[in-house]
Tab-separated table of C-alpha atoms in Angstrom:
chain	number	residue	atom	x	y	z
A	26	UNK	CA	142.681	103.599	123.800
A	27	UNK	CA	145.805	106.419	123.318
A	28	UNK	CA	146.099	107.131	119.853
A	29	UNK	CA	142.243	106.493	118.171
A	30	UNK	CA	140.301	109.724	117.084
A	31	UNK	CA	136.625	109.005	118.427
A	32	UNK	CA	134.178	111.487	117.052
A	33	UNK	CA	130.512	111.546	116.088
A	34	UNK	CA	129.982	108.666	113.877
A	35	UNK	CA	127.744	110.301	112.292
A	36	UNK	CA	129.591	112.815	110.393
A	37	UNK	CA	131.739	110.272	108.649
A	38	UNK	CA	132.916	109.912	104.664
A	39	UNK	CA	132.077	112.021	101.998
A	40	UNK	CA	128.999	114.259	101.676
A	41	UNK	CA	126.468	113.890	99.350
A	42	UNK	CA	122.818	114.886	98.450
A	43	UNK	CA	119.946	112.950	99.610
A	44	UNK	CA	118.296	111.364	96.800
A	45	UNK	CA	114.141	111.770	96.857
A	46	UNK	CA	112.675	108.006	96.691
A	47	UNK	CA	110.641	107.053	93.594
A	48	UNK	CA	106.942	106.579	93.740
A	49	UNK	CA	106.192	102.944	93.037
A	50	UNK	CA	103.073	101.576	91.980
A	51	UNK	CA	101.374	99.214	93.900
A	52	UNK	CA	100.563	95.869	93.925
A	53	UNK	CA	97.224	95.682	94.567
A	54	UNK	CA	95.157	93.463	93.005
A	55	UNK	CA	91.924	94.092	93.671
A	56	UNK	CA	91.790	97.727	93.217
A	57	UNK	CA	93.013	97.523	89.242
A	58	UNK	CA	88.960	98.107	87.750
A	59	UNK	CA	85.881	96.463	86.878
A	60	UNK	CA	86.787	95.518	83.903
A	61	UNK	CA	89.713	92.926	85.205
A	62	UNK	CA	87.868	91.672	87.914
A	63	UNK	CA	84.890	90.734	85.744
A	64	UNK	CA	87.654	88.554	83.536
A	65	UNK	CA	89.491	86.964	86.614
A	66	UNK	CA	85.845	85.718	87.971
A	67	UNK	CA	85.234	84.672	84.235
A	68	UNK	CA	88.614	82.636	84.544
A	69	UNK	CA	88.174	81.187	87.610
A	70	UNK	CA	85.223	79.913	86.846
A	71	UNK	CA	86.568	78.178	83.743
A	72	UNK	CA	89.239	76.841	84.696
A	73	UNK	CA	88.309	75.672	88.227
A	74	UNK	CA	90.956	75.355	91.426
A	75	UNK	CA	93.873	74.536	90.849
A	76	UNK	CA	94.882	70.848	92.452
A	77	UNK	CA	96.832	72.784	95.736
A	78	UNK	CA	93.639	74.976	96.393
A	79	UNK	CA	90.759	71.390	95.773
A	80	UNK	CA	93.437	70.209	98.688
A	81	UNK	CA	92.915	72.995	100.422
A	82	UNK	CA	89.354	72.776	100.323
A	83	UNK	CA	89.335	69.230	101.329
A	84	UNK	CA	91.493	70.498	104.732
A	85	UNK	CA	88.757	73.077	105.240
A	86	UNK	CA	85.745	70.358	105.310
A	87	UNK	CA	88.165	67.289	106.848
A	88	UNK	CA	89.824	69.449	110.148
A	89	UNK	CA	87.295	72.702	110.355
A	90	UNK	CA	88.360	75.267	112.315
A	91	UNK	CA	91.967	73.501	112.915
A	92	UNK	CA	92.981	73.899	109.379
A	93	UNK	CA	94.041	77.156	110.033
A	94	UNK	CA	97.214	76.636	110.052
A	95	UNK	CA	97.235	73.460	107.344
A	96	UNK	CA	95.718	75.125	104.775
A	97	UNK	CA	98.486	78.431	105.491
A	98	UNK	CA	100.981	76.001	105.097
A	99	UNK	CA	100.009	74.100	102.284
A	100	UNK	CA	98.846	77.874	100.345
A	101	UNK	CA	102.638	79.124	101.529
A	102	UNK	CA	104.360	76.070	100.212
A	103	UNK	CA	103.142	77.019	96.754
A	104	UNK	CA	102.854	80.751	96.569
A	105	UNK	CA	106.048	81.297	97.655
A	106	UNK	CA	104.933	84.788	100.879
A	107	UNK	CA	103.399	84.549	103.502
A	108	UNK	CA	100.840	87.704	102.482
A	109	UNK	CA	99.778	86.044	99.079
A	110	UNK	CA	99.039	82.610	101.540
A	111	UNK	CA	96.931	84.594	103.907
A	112	UNK	CA	95.259	85.809	100.824
A	113	UNK	CA	94.551	82.737	99.479
A	114	UNK	CA	93.809	80.930	102.470
A	115	UNK	CA	90.935	83.509	102.974
A	116	UNK	CA	89.724	83.810	99.421
A	117	UNK	CA	89.012	79.584	99.916
A	118	UNK	CA	87.633	80.192	103.110
A	119	UNK	CA	85.078	82.402	101.143
A	120	UNK	CA	84.781	79.560	97.921
A	121	UNK	CA	84.076	76.791	100.866
A	122	UNK	CA	81.646	78.656	102.951
């Protein structure tokens, strides 16, 4: 290892000023206001459930308490993210119960 300069790894490179982090808007759908909440409830009542939501409700009816994993898998396949799938599963449980 002769001839290699070993300095502190955190002190390499050009010194720059750190930029402050920008504030991003919250992505919470439920906290947008009473008007939007009412509109979404009305649309849900008029349009009904999507086909994959009907399938999830059927799974809840058939499998009972053991349906959580299967309902999660169906919802995640359709919605794309873990967080959205969990929220949809809880929403559909609320509709069925």
